[in-house]
Coordinates of C-alpha atoms in Angstrom, one line a residue:
M3 CA 0.0 -0.2 -0.3
S4 CA 1.5 3.4 -1.0
T5 CA 2.4 6.2 1.9
V6 CA -1.1 9.4 1.2
V7 CA 0.0 12.4 1.9
T8 CA -2.2 15.4 1.7
S9 CA -1.0 18.3 -0.4
A10 CA 0.2 20.6 2.3
A11 CA 3.0 18.0 3.1
Q12 CA 3.5 16.8 -0.1
P13 CA 7.9 16.2 -0.2
A14 CA 9.2 20.0 -2.9
P15 CA 11.8 18.8 -4.9
A16 CA 14.9 18.8 -3.5
H17 CA 16.4 21.4 -5.7
E18 CA 14.1 24.1 -3.7
H19 CA 16.9 24.5 -1.2
P20 CA 20.0 24.3 -0.6
N21 CA 20.8 22.6 2.5
Q22 CA 19.3 21.0 5.1
F23 CA 19.2 24.3 7.7
A24 CA 16.0 25.8 4.6
L25 CA 13.4 22.9 5.6
L26 CA 13.4 25.2 8.9
G27 CA 11.7 27.6 6.7
Q28 CA 9.1 25.4 4.9
R29 CA 5.6 24.5 7.0
R30 CA 6.1 20.6 6.6
F31 CA 8.7 20.3 8.5
A32 CA 9.0 23.2 10.6
P33 CA 6.5 23.2 13.0
F34 CA 7.4 18.6 13.9
F35 CA 10.7 20.2 14.1
W36 CA 9.5 22.7 16.5
T37 CA 7.3 20.1 18.4
Q38 CA 10.0 18.3 18.8
F39 CA 12.2 20.2 20.1
F40 CA 9.8 21.4 23.0
G41 CA 8.6 18.1 23.6
A42 CA 12.4 16.7 24.1
A43 CA 13.6 20.5 26.3
N44 CA 10.3 19.5 28.5
D45 CA 11.3 15.9 29.1
N46 CA 14.3 16.7 30.5
L47 CA 13.7 19.7 31.9
F48 CA 11.2 17.9 34.3
K49 CA 13.1 14.7 35.2
F50 CA 16.5 16.4 35.7
A51 CA 15.0 19.3 38.2
F52 CA 12.6 15.8 40.0
T53 CA 16.5 14.1 39.7
V54 CA 18.1 17.4 41.8
M55 CA 15.4 18.0 44.0
V56 CA 15.4 14.6 45.4
T57 CA 19.1 14.7 46.1
Y58 CA 19.6 17.7 47.1
Q59 CA 16.1 19.3 48.7
L60 CA 14.0 16.6 49.6
Q61 CA 14.8 14.0 52.4
L62 CA 13.0 11.0 51.6
A63 CA 13.5 7.6 53.5
W64 CA 12.1 5.5 51.3
M65 CA 14.4 6.9 47.9
P66 CA 17.7 8.1 49.2
P67 CA 19.5 10.5 46.8
S68 CA 22.2 7.3 46.0
L69 CA 19.2 5.7 43.6
A70 CA 17.2 8.5 43.0
G71 CA 19.4 8.8 39.1
L72 CA 18.2 5.0 38.9
V73 CA 14.6 4.9 39.9
I74 CA 13.6 8.1 37.0
G75 CA 15.4 6.3 34.7
A76 CA 13.9 2.9 35.4
L77 CA 10.0 4.6 35.6
F78 CA 10.9 6.8 32.1
I79 CA 11.9 3.9 30.5
L80 CA 9.6 1.1 31.7
P81 CA 6.4 2.2 29.5
F82 CA 8.6 2.1 25.9
L83 CA 9.1 -1.9 26.8
V84 CA 5.3 -2.0 27.9
F85 CA 3.1 0.6 25.1
S86 CA 5.5 0.9 22.2
A87 CA 3.8 -2.1 20.2
T88 CA 0.6 -0.4 20.9
A89 CA 2.1 2.5 20.0
G90 CA 3.5 1.3 16.5
Q91 CA -0.1 0.9 15.8
L92 CA -1.6 4.0 16.5
T93 CA 1.2 5.9 14.4
D94 CA 0.7 3.6 11.2
K95 CA -3.6 3.5 11.6
F96 CA -4.1 6.8 12.0
D97 CA -3.5 10.0 10.9
K98 CA 0.3 11.4 12.2
T99 CA -0.4 14.7 12.4
A100 CA -3.9 13.5 15.1
M101 CA -1.5 11.2 16.7
I102 CA 1.4 14.4 18.1
R103 CA -2.0 16.5 18.7
F104 CA -2.8 14.1 21.2
V105 CA 0.4 13.1 22.5
K106 CA 0.9 16.8 23.2
N107 CA -2.9 17.5 24.8
L108 CA -1.1 14.6 26.8
E109 CA 2.0 16.0 27.3
I110 CA -0.1 19.5 28.9
A111 CA -2.4 17.5 31.3
I112 CA 0.9 15.6 32.7
M113 CA 2.4 19.1 33.2
V114 CA -0.8 20.0 35.1
L115 CA -0.1 17.3 37.3
A116 CA 3.6 17.3 37.5
A117 CA 2.6 21.5 38.7
F118 CA 1.0 20.6 41.5
G119 CA 3.3 17.8 42.9
F120 CA 6.1 20.5 41.9
W121 CA 4.4 23.2 43.6
G122 CA 3.8 21.1 47.6
A123 CA 6.9 19.4 46.8
N124 CA 5.1 15.4 46.5
A125 CA 7.5 13.2 45.3
P126 CA 5.3 9.8 45.0
V127 CA 2.8 12.3 42.8
L128 CA 6.3 13.6 41.0
L129 CA 7.0 10.2 40.0
G130 CA 3.8 9.0 38.4
C131 CA 4.6 12.4 36.0
V132 CA 7.7 10.1 35.8
F133 CA 6.1 7.3 33.8
L134 CA 3.6 9.2 32.4
M135 CA 5.7 11.4 30.7
G136 CA 7.7 7.9 29.3
L137 CA 4.3 7.4 28.4
H138 CA 4.0 10.1 26.2
S139 CA 7.6 10.1 24.6
T140 CA 6.7 6.3 24.0
L141 CA 3.8 7.7 22.0
F142 CA 5.7 10.2 20.1
G143 CA 9.1 8.3 19.1
P144 CA 7.0 5.6 17.0
V145 CA 5.3 8.6 14.8
K146 CA 9.1 10.9 15.5
Y147 CA 10.3 8.8 13.2
A148 CA 7.4 7.4 10.6
Y149 CA 5.9 11.0 9.6
L150 CA 9.7 12.3 7.9
P151 CA 9.4 9.7 5.1
Q152 CA 6.0 11.1 4.9
V153 CA 6.8 14.7 3.7
L154 CA 10.3 14.1 2.8
D155 CA 12.0 12.8 0.0
E156 CA 14.6 10.4 -0.1
R157 CA 17.4 13.5 -1.1
E158 CA 16.6 15.2 2.1
L159 CA 15.9 12.0 4.6
T160 CA 19.7 12.4 6.0
G161 CA 19.2 16.4 6.4
G162 CA 16.5 16.1 7.9
N163 CA 17.2 12.8 10.2
G164 CA 20.3 15.4 11.1
M165 CA 18.5 18.1 11.8
V166 CA 15.7 15.9 14.5
E167 CA 18.6 14.1 15.8
M168 CA 20.4 17.7 16.3
G169 CA 17.5 19.4 18.0
T170 CA 16.9 16.5 20.6
F171 CA 20.6 16.6 21.8
V172 CA 20.1 20.5 21.5
A173 CA 17.0 19.8 23.3
I174 CA 17.8 17.7 26.2
L175 CA 21.2 19.5 27.0
L176 CA 19.0 23.2 27.4
G177 CA 16.4 21.0 28.9
N178 CA 18.8 19.4 31.3
V179 CA 20.6 23.0 32.3
A180 CA 17.1 25.1 33.0
G181 CA 15.9 22.3 35.0
G182 CA 19.2 22.4 37.6
L183 CA 19.1 26.3 37.1
L184 CA 15.4 26.7 37.7
V185 CA 15.4 23.8 40.7
A186 CA 18.4 25.7 42.8
T187 CA 16.4 28.8 42.7
P188 CA 16.4 29.3 46.3
E189 CA 12.6 29.0 48.3
V190 CA 10.1 29.1 44.8
G191 CA 12.7 27.5 42.5
R192 CA 10.2 24.5 42.4
H193 CA 7.1 26.9 41.4
H194 CA 9.4 28.3 38.8
V195 CA 10.4 24.3 37.6
A196 CA 6.6 23.9 37.6
I197 CA 5.0 27.1 35.6
A198 CA 7.8 26.5 32.9
C199 CA 7.3 22.9 32.4
L200 CA 4.0 23.6 31.5
L201 CA 4.4 26.6 29.7
L202 CA 6.8 24.6 27.5
A203 CA 3.9 21.5 27.1
L204 CA 1.3 24.4 26.0
V205 CA 4.2 26.2 23.4
G206 CA 4.7 22.4 21.7
R207 CA 1.4 22.1 21.4
G208 CA 0.8 25.5 19.8
F209 CA 3.2 24.3 16.9
A210 CA 1.7 21.5 17.0
Q211 CA -1.6 22.5 15.3
F212 CA 0.7 23.6 12.3
V213 CA 1.4 20.5 11.1
P214 CA 0.8 19.6 8.3
R215 CA -1.9 16.4 7.9
A216 CA -0.3 13.0 7.1
A217 CA -2.3 10.8 6.2
A218 CA -2.6 7.0 7.5
T219 CA -0.7 4.5 6.2
D220 CA -2.9 1.2 7.8
P221 CA -6.6 2.3 8.2
G222 CA -8.0 -0.8 8.0
L223 CA -5.5 -1.8 10.4
K224 CA -7.0 -3.8 13.9
I225 CA -5.7 -3.4 16.9
N226 CA -4.0 -6.0 18.9
W227 CA -4.3 -4.1 22.3
N228 CA -2.4 -7.3 24.2
P229 CA 1.7 -5.1 24.3
V230 CA 3.1 -8.8 24.5
S231 CA 2.2 -10.4 22.0
E232 CA 1.7 -7.3 20.0
T233 CA 5.4 -6.7 21.0
W234 CA 6.2 -10.0 19.8
R235 CA 4.2 -9.3 16.1
N236 CA 6.7 -6.4 15.4
L237 CA 10.0 -7.8 16.4
K238 CA 8.4 -10.9 14.0
L239 CA 7.2 -8.0 11.5
A240 CA 11.3 -5.7 11.8
H241 CA 13.3 -9.6 11.6
G242 CA 11.5 -10.2 7.5
N243 CA 13.5 -7.6 6.3
V244 CA 16.9 -8.4 6.8
V245 CA 18.8 -4.7 6.6
V246 CA 16.1 -3.0 8.7
F247 CA 16.4 -5.4 11.3
R248 CA 20.1 -5.8 12.2
S249 CA 19.8 -1.9 11.4
L250 CA 18.2 -1.9 14.2
L251 CA 20.1 -3.6 15.7
G252 CA 23.0 -1.4 15.5
I253 CA 20.7 1.8 16.5
S254 CA 20.5 -0.3 19.6
W255 CA 23.8 -1.0 19.9
M256 CA 24.5 3.1 19.8
W257 CA 21.8 3.5 22.4
F258 CA 24.0 0.9 24.8
F259 CA 27.5 3.1 23.8
G260 CA 25.5 6.3 24.7
A261 CA 23.8 5.2 28.1
V262 CA 27.1 3.9 29.5
F263 CA 28.9 7.4 29.3
L264 CA 25.8 9.9 30.1
S265 CA 25.7 7.2 33.3
Q266 CA 29.1 7.6 34.1
F267 CA 29.7 11.2 33.7
P268 CA 29.0 12.1 37.1
S269 CA 31.0 9.8 38.7
F270 CA 33.9 10.4 35.9
A271 CA 34.0 14.0 36.1
K272 CA 33.8 13.4 40.6
E273 CA 36.3 10.6 40.8
V274 CA 38.5 10.8 37.5
L275 CA 39.2 14.0 36.8
H276 CA 38.7 15.4 40.3
G277 CA 35.9 18.6 39.3
N278 CA 32.8 19.8 41.0
E279 CA 29.3 19.4 39.7
Q280 CA 30.0 22.0 36.5
V281 CA 32.7 20.2 35.1
A282 CA 30.2 17.4 34.9
S283 CA 27.5 19.6 33.1
L284 CA 30.6 20.7 30.7
L285 CA 30.8 16.9 30.0
L286 CA 26.9 17.1 28.9
V287 CA 27.5 20.3 26.5
V288 CA 30.9 18.6 24.7
F289 CA 29.1 14.8 24.4
S290 CA 25.5 16.7 22.8
I291 CA 27.7 19.3 20.9
G292 CA 29.1 16.9 19.2
I293 CA 25.9 14.4 18.7
G294 CA 24.4 17.5 16.8
I295 CA 27.7 17.8 15.0
G296 CA 27.9 15.2 13.5
S297 CA 24.4 14.4 12.9
L298 CA 24.3 17.9 10.8
L299 CA 27.5 16.6 8.8
C300 CA 25.5 13.5 8.0
E301 CA 24.1 15.4 4.8
V302 CA 27.1 17.6 3.6
L303 CA 29.1 14.1 3.9
S304 CA 26.1 12.0 2.3
R305 CA 25.8 14.2 -1.1
R306 CA 22.2 14.4 0.2
H307 CA 21.4 10.9 -0.5
V308 CA 21.0 8.1 2.2
E309 CA 24.7 7.3 2.6
I310 CA 24.5 3.9 5.0
G311 CA 28.7 4.6 3.9
L312 CA 29.3 7.1 6.6
V313 CA 27.9 3.8 9.1
P314 CA 31.3 2.4 9.6
L315 CA 33.4 5.7 9.7
G316 CA 30.8 6.5 12.5
A317 CA 31.7 3.4 14.4
I318 CA 35.4 3.7 14.2
G319 CA 35.9 7.7 15.1
M320 CA 33.7 5.3 17.8
S321 CA 36.0 3.0 18.9
V322 CA 38.8 5.0 18.3
F323 CA 38.2 8.2 20.5
A324 CA 36.7 5.4 23.1
V325 CA 39.7 3.5 23.6
D326 CA 42.1 7.0 23.8
L327 CA 40.0 8.6 26.1
Y328 CA 41.2 5.8 28.4
F329 CA 44.4 6.8 27.6
A330 CA 44.0 10.2 28.2
S331 CA 42.4 9.7 31.8
R332 CA 43.8 7.1 33.2
G333 CA 47.1 8.8 34.4
L334 CA 45.3 12.5 35.4
A335 CA 47.2 13.3 39.1
P336 CA 44.7 12.9 41.9
S337 CA 43.7 16.5 42.9
A338 CA 41.7 19.1 45.1
E339 CA 38.2 19.5 43.7
L340 CA 38.4 21.8 40.7
T341 CA 36.3 24.1 39.5
L342 CA 35.3 24.6 36.0
A343 CA 38.0 27.6 35.4
Q344 CA 40.9 25.8 36.6
F345 CA 39.4 22.2 34.8
L346 CA 40.1 24.1 31.6
G347 CA 43.1 25.8 32.8
M348 CA 45.1 21.9 33.0
A349 CA 45.9 21.1 29.1
P350 CA 45.1 16.9 29.1
H351 CA 41.8 17.6 30.1
W352 CA 41.9 19.5 26.7
R353 CA 41.9 15.9 25.4
V354 CA 39.7 14.5 27.0
M355 CA 37.0 16.9 26.0
A356 CA 38.5 16.0 22.0
D357 CA 37.5 12.6 22.8
L358 CA 34.0 13.0 24.1
A359 CA 33.2 15.4 21.2
L360 CA 34.8 13.9 18.5
L361 CA 33.8 10.4 20.0
S362 CA 30.3 11.5 19.6
L363 CA 30.6 13.3 16.7
F364 CA 31.3 10.6 15.2
A365 CA 28.3 8.1 17.2
G366 CA 26.1 11.3 15.4
L367 CA 27.4 9.9 11.8
Y368 CA 26.8 6.4 13.0
S369 CA 23.8 6.7 13.7
V370 CA 21.5 9.2 11.3
P371 CA 22.0 6.8 8.3
M372 CA 20.4 4.0 10.0
Y373 CA 17.2 5.8 10.8
A374 CA 17.5 6.9 7.7
L375 CA 17.8 3.6 6.4
I376 CA 15.4 1.9 8.4
Q377 CA 13.0 4.8 7.1
L378 CA 13.6 4.5 3.7
R379 CA 13.0 0.1 3.5
S380 CA 10.7 0.2 5.8
Q381 CA 7.1 -0.9 4.6
P382 CA 5.1 2.2 4.4
T383 CA 2.1 0.9 5.7
H384 CA 4.1 -0.9 8.5
R385 CA 7.1 1.9 9.1
A386 CA 5.7 2.7 13.0
R387 CA 5.7 -0.1 13.6
I388 CA 9.2 -1.0 12.9
I389 CA 10.2 1.7 14.9
A390 CA 8.5 0.5 17.9
A391 CA 10.6 -2.8 17.9
N392 CA 13.5 -0.1 17.7
N393 CA 12.5 1.9 20.6
I394 CA 11.7 -1.4 22.5
L395 CA 15.5 -2.9 21.6
N396 CA 15.9 0.5 22.6
A397 CA 15.2 0.3 26.1
L398 CA 16.2 -2.9 26.5
F399 CA 19.5 -1.8 25.0
M400 CA 20.4 0.1 27.4
I401 CA 18.8 -1.4 30.7
A402 CA 22.1 -4.4 29.7
S403 CA 24.5 -0.9 29.4
A404 CA 23.5 -0.1 33.1
V405 CA 23.7 -3.9 34.8
I406 CA 26.5 -4.4 32.3
A407 CA 28.7 -0.9 33.6
G408 CA 27.4 -1.8 37.0
A409 CA 28.8 -5.2 37.5
L410 CA 32.4 -3.8 36.1
L411 CA 32.3 -1.6 38.5
K412 CA 31.3 -4.4 41.1
A413 CA 34.1 -6.3 40.0
G414 CA 36.6 -3.5 40.4
F415 CA 37.1 -1.9 36.4
T416 CA 37.5 1.1 37.3
I417 CA 35.7 3.8 34.5
P418 CA 38.1 5.1 32.2
Q419 CA 38.5 1.3 31.9
I420 CA 34.9 0.5 31.7
F421 CA 34.9 3.4 28.3
L422 CA 38.0 0.9 27.0
F423 CA 36.0 -2.1 27.2
T424 CA 32.7 -0.1 25.9
G425 CA 34.9 1.3 23.2
I426 CA 36.9 -2.6 22.5
A427 CA 33.1 -4.0 22.5
N428 CA 32.0 -1.7 19.7
A429 CA 34.7 -2.3 17.3
V430 CA 33.3 -6.1 17.8
V431 CA 30.0 -5.7 17.3
A432 CA 30.2 -3.6 14.5
A433 CA 32.3 -5.4 12.8
Y434 CA 30.2 -8.2 13.0
I435 CA 26.9 -6.0 12.0
F436 CA 29.0 -4.9 8.9
L437 CA 29.6 -8.8 7.5
L438 CA 26.2 -9.9 8.3
V439 CA 25.3 -7.1 6.6
P440 CA 27.5 -6.6 3.7
E441 CA 25.9 -3.9 2.5
Y442 CA 27.2 -1.2 4.9
L443 CA 31.2 -1.8 4.3
L444 CA 30.6 -1.6 0.8
R445 CA 28.7 1.2 1.0
F446 CA 32.2 2.4 3.2
I447 CA 34.8 1.4 0.2
A448 CA 32.6 3.4 -2.5
W449 CA 32.3 6.2 0.0
I450 CA 36.0 6.1 0.9
A451 CA 37.2 5.5 -3.6
S452 CA 34.4 8.3 -4.1
R453 CA 35.8 10.7 -1.5
I454 CA 39.5 9.6 -1.2
V455 CA 40.6 7.9 -4.0
Y456 CA 39.0 10.1 -6.3
R457 CA 36.6 13.0 -6.4
F458 CA 33.6 12.3 -8.1
K459 CA 31.2 14.6 -9.3
V460 CA 27.8 12.7 -10.3
R461 CA 25.1 14.8 -13.2
G462 CA 21.6 14.0 -13.3
D463 CA 21.8 11.0 -10.2
E464 CA 17.5 12.1 -9.6
A465 CA 16.8 9.7 -13.2
I466 CA 18.8 7.1 -10.8
P467 CA 15.2 4.9 -9.1
T468 CA 14.9 5.6 -6.1
E469 CA 12.2 2.5 -6.3
G470 CA 11.2 0.0 -8.4
A471 CA 13.4 -2.1 -11.0
A472 CA 15.4 -0.8 -13.5
V473 CA 19.0 -1.4 -15.6
L474 CA 21.9 0.7 -15.7
V475 CA 23.9 0.7 -18.5
C476 CA 27.0 1.9 -18.4
N477 CA 31.1 2.9 -20.4
H478 CA 33.4 0.6 -19.1
V479 CA 37.3 2.3 -18.6
S480 CA 38.5 0.5 -15.7
F481 CA 38.3 -2.1 -12.1
V482 CA 36.5 0.8 -10.2
D483 CA 33.7 1.4 -12.2
A484 CA 31.3 -0.7 -10.7
V485 CA 32.6 0.1 -7.5
L486 CA 32.1 4.9 -8.2
L487 CA 28.6 3.1 -9.5
M488 CA 28.0 2.0 -6.2
A489 CA 28.8 5.4 -4.8
A490 CA 25.9 6.9 -7.0
S491 CA 23.6 5.5 -6.4
P492 CA 21.2 5.7 -3.1
R493 CA 20.0 1.8 -3.4
P494 CA 22.2 -1.6 -3.6
I495 CA 23.1 -2.4 -7.5
Y496 CA 23.6 -5.9 -8.3
F497 CA 26.2 -5.9 -11.4
V498 CA 26.7 -8.8 -14.2
M499 CA 30.9 -8.5 -14.6
D500 CA 33.4 -10.7 -17.0
H501 CA 33.7 -14.5 -14.3
R502 CA 37.8 -12.8 -14.7
I503 CA 37.7 -9.9 -12.2
F504 CA 36.2 -12.5 -9.8
Q505 CA 40.0 -13.7 -9.6
V506 CA 41.5 -9.9 -9.2
P507 CA 42.7 -10.0 -6.1
V508 CA 40.9 -7.9 -2.8
L509 CA 38.5 -6.8 -6.1
G510 CA 37.5 -10.2 -7.1
W511 CA 36.7 -10.2 -3.1
L512 CA 35.0 -7.0 -2.8
F513 CA 32.3 -8.3 -6.3
R514 CA 31.0 -11.9 -4.2
L515 CA 30.6 -9.7 -1.2
A516 CA 28.5 -7.2 -3.1
K517 CA 26.8 -10.5 -4.6
A518 CA 28.0 -9.8 -8.3
I519 CA 26.7 -12.2 -11.0
P520 CA 29.9 -13.6 -13.0
I521 CA 29.1 -14.3 -16.5
A522 CA 31.9 -15.9 -19.2
P523 CA 31.1 -16.3 -22.8
R524 CA 28.3 -18.7 -23.7
K525 CA 31.0 -20.8 -26.4
E526 CA 33.4 -20.6 -23.2
D527 CA 30.9 -22.3 -20.5
E528 CA 27.3 -22.0 -21.5
R529 CA 25.7 -23.1 -18.2
A530 CA 27.3 -19.9 -16.6
Y531 CA 25.8 -17.7 -19.0
E532 CA 22.8 -19.5 -18.7
A533 CA 23.0 -18.8 -15.4
A534 CA 23.6 -15.2 -15.0
F535 CA 20.6 -14.1 -17.3
D536 CA 18.3 -16.1 -15.0
A537 CA 20.0 -14.5 -11.6
A538 CA 19.8 -10.7 -13.7
A539 CA 16.1 -11.6 -14.5
K540 CA 15.6 -13.0 -10.2
V541 CA 17.2 -9.2 -9.4
L542 CA 14.7 -7.2 -11.8
K543 CA 11.6 -9.8 -10.9
D544 CA 12.7 -8.5 -7.1
G545 CA 12.4 -4.8 -7.8
D546 CA 16.0 -4.2 -7.2
L547 CA 18.5 -2.4 -9.7
L548 CA 20.4 -4.3 -12.4
A549 CA 24.6 -3.3 -13.4
I550 CA 25.8 -3.8 -17.1
F551 CA 28.8 -3.1 -18.8
P552 CA 27.7 -3.4 -22.5
E553 CA 31.2 -3.2 -23.7
G554 CA 31.9 -6.5 -22.3
A555 CA 35.6 -5.3 -21.6
I556 CA 37.8 -2.5 -19.8
T557 CA 38.3 -0.7 -22.8
R558 CA 42.5 -0.8 -23.7
D559 CA 42.5 2.5 -25.8
G560 CA 40.1 4.9 -23.5
Q561 CA 37.0 4.1 -26.7
L562 CA 33.6 3.5 -26.7
Q563 CA 33.8 0.5 -27.8
A564 CA 30.4 -1.6 -29.9
F565 CA 28.0 -2.6 -26.7
K566 CA 26.6 -6.1 -27.7
G567 CA 23.4 -7.4 -27.6
G568 CA 23.3 -9.3 -23.7
I569 CA 20.8 -6.2 -23.0
M570 CA 18.2 -7.5 -25.5
K571 CA 18.6 -10.9 -23.9
I572 CA 17.7 -9.5 -20.5
L573 CA 15.1 -6.9 -21.6
E574 CA 13.0 -9.9 -23.2
R575 CA 12.5 -11.7 -20.1
H576 CA 11.8 -8.8 -17.9
P577 CA 11.3 -5.0 -19.2
V578 CA 11.7 -2.8 -17.8
P579 CA 13.4 0.8 -18.0
V580 CA 17.1 1.5 -19.2
I581 CA 18.7 4.3 -17.7
P582 CA 22.1 5.3 -19.5
M583 CA 25.2 6.2 -18.4
A584 CA 28.9 7.5 -18.4
L585 CA 31.9 7.6 -16.3
T586 CA 34.2 10.7 -17.4
N587 CA 37.6 11.4 -17.1
L588 CA 38.9 7.9 -15.7
W589 CA 40.6 6.2 -19.0
G590 CA 45.0 6.8 -17.1
S591 CA 44.3 6.3 -13.7
Y592 CA 46.1 3.8 -11.9
F593 CA 42.5 1.6 -12.3
S594 CA 42.5 2.1 -16.0
R595 CA 44.6 -0.2 -18.8
I596 CA 46.5 2.7 -20.1
E597 CA 49.8 1.1 -19.3
E598 CA 51.0 -1.7 -21.6
K599 CA 51.4 -4.6 -19.2
G600 CA 47.5 -3.5 -18.0
A601 CA 45.8 -2.0 -15.2
M602 CA 47.9 -0.9 -11.6
V603 CA 50.8 -0.5 -12.3
R604 CA 52.1 2.9 -11.3
P605 CA 49.5 4.2 -8.3
F606 CA 50.2 7.9 -8.8
R607 CA 50.6 8.0 -12.4
R608 CA 47.9 10.9 -12.5
G609 CA 49.0 12.4 -8.8
L610 CA 46.0 12.5 -5.7
F611 CA 42.4 13.2 -5.6
N612 CA 41.8 12.8 -9.6
R613 CA 38.9 14.7 -11.1
V614 CA 36.8 12.1 -12.4
G615 CA 32.4 12.1 -12.9
L616 CA 29.5 10.1 -13.5
N617 CA 27.1 11.2 -16.3
V618 CA 23.3 10.1 -15.9
G619 CA 20.8 10.5 -18.8
E620 CA 17.0 9.7 -18.9
P621 CA 15.9 6.5 -19.0
V622 CA 15.5 4.8 -21.8
P623 CA 11.7 2.8 -21.6
P624 CA 12.6 -1.3 -22.7
A625 CA 10.1 -0.9 -26.3
Q626 CA 12.9 1.7 -27.4
V627 CA 16.2 0.0 -26.5
S628 CA 18.5 -1.4 -28.8
P629 CA 22.3 -1.6 -28.5
E630 CA 23.3 1.1 -30.7
L631 CA 20.4 3.4 -29.4
L632 CA 21.8 3.0 -25.6
R633 CA 25.7 3.3 -27.5
A634 CA 24.6 6.5 -28.1
R635 CA 22.8 7.8 -25.7
V636 CA 26.9 6.6 -23.5
E637 CA 28.6 8.4 -26.2
H638 CA 26.1 12.1 -26.4
L639 CA 27.0 12.2 -22.0
L640 CA 30.5 11.5 -22.3
A641 CA 30.8 14.4 -24.7
P642 CA 32.0 17.6 -22.7
A643 CA 28.9 19.4 -21.5

C-alpha cells in the first residue's frame, strides 16, 4: 500500500532548497521540528529538576539520593517496554498529525499534574508523572520517525534526520541546564520549574497545530491491545527484512554505547577528573554538541542521499576515541576538587574533551544514516511498528548497559577501563554487523573511493530510480567502475561482470561480497552464461537495480566500444526502463588499462585526488532499447558539457 500525504505535506523537489537548514522555513518540516524540540526539552527539564530536588532538597527515607537517578530512569524507560508495540499500531492506523496533537494534549495534562507535584513537593505524584512522561515519549517515538519519510523525499531524508537528531540533543542539553538552574533558585525554584514545564508543553502544542496532515498508512489495521503478543509480532515483523532488522540492532547498540558514557559522566567528573558538578555539566555539553555536529555533517558527507557508507566511518571513530579516552584519563594526577575554570586551565583535560567531542560526533555519523535507512526500506504500512520495535530494543539495550556497567564497577573496573571495554566491544559488534550486512561495508568502500581516492562528481543522479526495477548501462573504463556506480546510487546495485574479475585480488572478494553476477562467454561456459541471465532476471523480478557494462570488457584504448546484445536478452525476460550512464575522466587513472603492462601498475601516475565524474541520462523505455541507441546515448553523455 503506498503512502498517502495531503498536498500540504507533499515532498518538495530537493533543488528547491540548498541544505537541511532550509527545511526550517517549510511548513511540512518546521512545525514538526519545533514540536519535537520542545517535547524533548520538557522531558529533560522535568526529569533533571526532579532528580536534583530529590537529591539535594527533599529528605526521603524510601528513596535515598543514591537511588533517585536509577528509579527515575527506570520509571521513564518502563513504558517503552510495555507500550511501544501499541504506539506503533496507533501511528500506522491513524493520521500522524492527529497522533502528534493527541500526544501534546497528553503532555499538557501531565504537566498540570506535575505542577501540582512540584508546588507541593509531592514526590509520589512526580514519580507518577515520570512514568506518564515516559508514556508520552513512547507514543511520540514512532510518529517522530514515521512522519519524516512521509513528507521528505529520499534526497532530504538524511538532512531531515540530522536536523531532528541535532535538535533532540540540543533540547536535552538545554532542558537539563534549565532544570538544574531553575530548581536551585532559593525558596521558589520548584514553582519556577512547575511554570516552565507547563509553558513548554503549551508552546509545543501550539507548534503541533501547524503540522500539516500526514494521512494514515494502514487505516484498516485492527489494534491488538495485548502488549506482549504485539511486541513479539513487531519484532518478527522487523526481522522479516534482514537489512532493516540488523540496522535496528545497530541503532540499539549505539544507545547502549551512549548510555554507558552518559550514565558515568557524574562519577567520571568527580572521581577521575576531580571536578565539581559544573565539570560534569561541561561533559554533557561537549557530548551533546558533538552529536549535533555529527548529525548535521551527515548531509554534507552524503551528497544528500541516504549514505550508509558513513556508518562504518562512525563506528571506527567511536571506537578510536573511546579507547583514547581511556589513555587520556587514566594517568591524571589526583587533586582537590576543581572548579570549571581550574579544570579548563589544565592542558591534559583538553584531550579528554576532544575525545568526548569526537566520540559523540562519530556517533552522530553512525546513527543518522541508520535511522534514514530504516525509514526508507521499511514498508510504509508497517513503518511505525518497525520503529516501535526499535524503541523496544533501545530500551532493552539501555537497561543492559546499566546492568553491565554496574557489574563491571562491582568487579573492580575503573570508569576509564569501562570506557576502554566499551570502545573495544563497539569495534567487535560493528565488525559483526557489517559482516552480517555487507551493504554497509560496500558503501563505505565506495564512499572512500569517491571521496578520498577520487574527487567524484555526479550529474543527473535524480534519474536513478529510488524504487522499482531498472537496468543501468555504463561504459567500462577501469576496474573500479562498479565501485563508483555504487557510490552514485541511493540503492544497492547488482552487477553482471566478467567472471575473470573475480580472480583479481581484493576486487574479487569485494564483488563477491556485493553479490555480483559472474558471466562467461557462451562458447566458453554455456551453463555460467545462462545462469547469469537467470540471476539477472531474478534481480529485476525482485524490483532491484541491475547494472551491466555492454562493451563486455574494460576498454584498452580509452574509446567507447560497440555494445553487445546481452541487454536485449535481459529485457526480453523482464522489460524495465534502462538508464544510460557515462563515467568520465577515468581513462589514464591507476585502475585503467592505459599502461602496456595492464592496470594497477603505476599507483600515482596522475597524482592524488583525480577528478572523475558520472553523467546519468534519462531513462529509456524498454520498447525503444537497442544496443546502438544505448551506445549513442552513452556517447552523448561522454561529450563535454
